[in-house]
Amino acid sequence: MTHPNGVLRTLQVALGERSYPIHIGTGLLSRSESIVPYLAGQQVMIVTNETIAPLYLEALTQCLPETLDVRSVVLPDGEQYKSVEQVGRIWDALLEAGFNRRCTLIALGGGVIGDMVGFAAASYQRGVAFIQIPTTLLSQVDSSVGGKTGVNHPLGKNMIGAFWQPKAVVVAIDSLDTLPDRELSAGLAEVIKYGFIRDAAFLSWLEANMTALRQRDPETLAEAIARSCQIKADIVAEDETEQGVRALLNLGHTFGHAIEAHQGYGNWLHGEAVGAGMAMAATLSRELGAIDDAALDRALAVIESAGLPLAAPAEMTREHFLTHMRRDKKNIDSRLRLVLLNALGDACISDATPPERLAALLDAYPRA
Ligand SMILES: NC(=O)c1ccc[n+]([C@@H]2O[C@H](COP(=O)([O-])OP(=O)(O)OC[C@H]3O[C@@H](n4cnc5c(N)ncnc54)[C@H](O)[C@@H]3O)[C@@H](O)[C@H]2O)c1
Ligand SMILES: [Zn+2]
């Protein structure tokens, strides 16, 4: 197959006037055709981090036309730097360069860079254009789509931010070649999640293609990323500001956030916690009679085949889970809201789980 411009798939996030394309392909960081049409003017600020800059910054800078005024900012790497201080460094660079309202920010990196650059773009001169070039599987299938931007505050994760949509998302699949295996598996957790909540056929496809995905076969990755982005884009188009169906995207996340919070951010990757969290949600769905044993076995097997943990951390008690789960910002009033499975490919949001059934699950669930 020949692919003009290296683009293997293009899809559209339908948000009226703020609609934008997601281009997925190989070699996109050395070709400007999928980037230049989305620049607002001549001024371009590429923002990346110290890990990604030596790998991809030069290729990206080189491929942009020489007539543009291209600058870059390299931030430190890590979730602990997803802060308003680091966004301040982006604002500083924009002002020092004299960039105006027709400048464009480019986020080159994972979700941490994407969230910060989106927030910098939302706030610089009351809003400028930005393009996402996500370089982790998680950011390619999740954080770069949907327009949630922001930073952490010492008192809470993602507490400061804005909804701000990019002009385009450019997924360069070959950037995944340098991604550590653990980070790839973490991204696969979100891919599997889309199958669980919305698409039984996609889940079957994932079961058949997991080996090729973990071997980073470009065509297989392009398909998985495109189908994942399509499901997220459809859900976001239905519910941009999370009043309803968008909450399904939290499958496994209430349990997962409890694991992340208890273990300390960084010890378990987000996707690893979501993997175990989805296994817990599937097990609870089985206990409540919503799915049968065969469905539960398939759910656990696909999570495990992605290289993700099923067991919860050894030292976490029922009370540890409940304490963190009660703090989840998705709860309304005091009732715990959980995303549960009706079937593989069909999920629902429920606040009707009897507390004693949840307690029994948390007591009996396997620990590592
Ligand atoms: N906005 C949203 O809707 C949304 C959704 C999900 C997650 N998020 C946010 O995304 C963040 C997590 O994103 P992430 O998992 O991409 O983490 P990340 O951005 O921290 O990237 C993970 C690690 O991989 C490195 N890396 C990135 N690309 C690489 C590459 N191609 N080769 C080698 N190393 C590479 C990074 O430098 C980092 O060390 C969190 O802050 C989370 O809150 C946002
Ligand atoms: Zn997630």
GROMACS .gro file of N, CA and C and ligand atoms in nm, residues 138 142 190 193 249-251 253 257 270-271 274, ligand 2:
model
   37
  138LEU      N    1  -0.071   0.669   2.529
  138LEU     CA    2  -0.180   0.725   2.609
  138LEU      C    3  -0.224   0.860   2.555
  142ASP      N    4  -0.593   0.930   2.402
  142ASP     CA    5  -0.675   0.981   2.510
  142ASP      C    6  -0.658   1.131   2.531
  190GLU      N    7  -0.602   0.223   2.809
  190GLU     CA    8  -0.710   0.312   2.762
  190GLU      C    9  -0.770   0.259   2.631
  193LYS      N   10  -1.006  -0.003   2.723
  193LYS     CA   11  -1.123   0.062   2.783
  193LYS      C   12  -1.228   0.099   2.678
  249LEU      N   13  -1.603   0.710   3.014
  249LEU     CA   14  -1.458   0.703   2.992
  249LEU      C   15  -1.383   0.679   3.123
  250ASN      N   16  -1.454   0.687   3.234
  250ASN     CA   17  -1.390   0.663   3.364
  250ASN      C   18  -1.395   0.517   3.407
  251LEU      N   19  -1.432   0.425   3.317
  251LEU     CA   20  -1.427   0.283   3.354
  251LEU      C   21  -1.290   0.250   3.414
  253HIS      N   22  -1.140   0.383   3.647
  253HIS     CA   23  -1.064   0.498   3.698
  253HIS      C   24  -1.091   0.528   3.845
  257HIS      N   25  -0.772   0.544   4.038
  257HIS     CA   26  -0.726   0.665   4.107
  257HIS      C   27  -0.695   0.636   4.253
  270HIS      N   28  -0.040   0.555   3.548
  270HIS     CA   29  -0.185   0.571   3.541
  270HIS      C   30  -0.251   0.452   3.470
  271GLY      N   31  -0.197   0.414   3.355
  271GLY     CA   32  -0.257   0.304   3.277
  271GLY      C   33  -0.252   0.172   3.352
  274VAL      N   34  -0.528   0.183   3.595
  274VAL     CA   35  -0.655   0.168   3.523
  274VAL      C   36  -0.675   0.022   3.481
  370ZN      ZN   37  -0.715   0.736   3.202
   0.00000   0.00000   0.00000
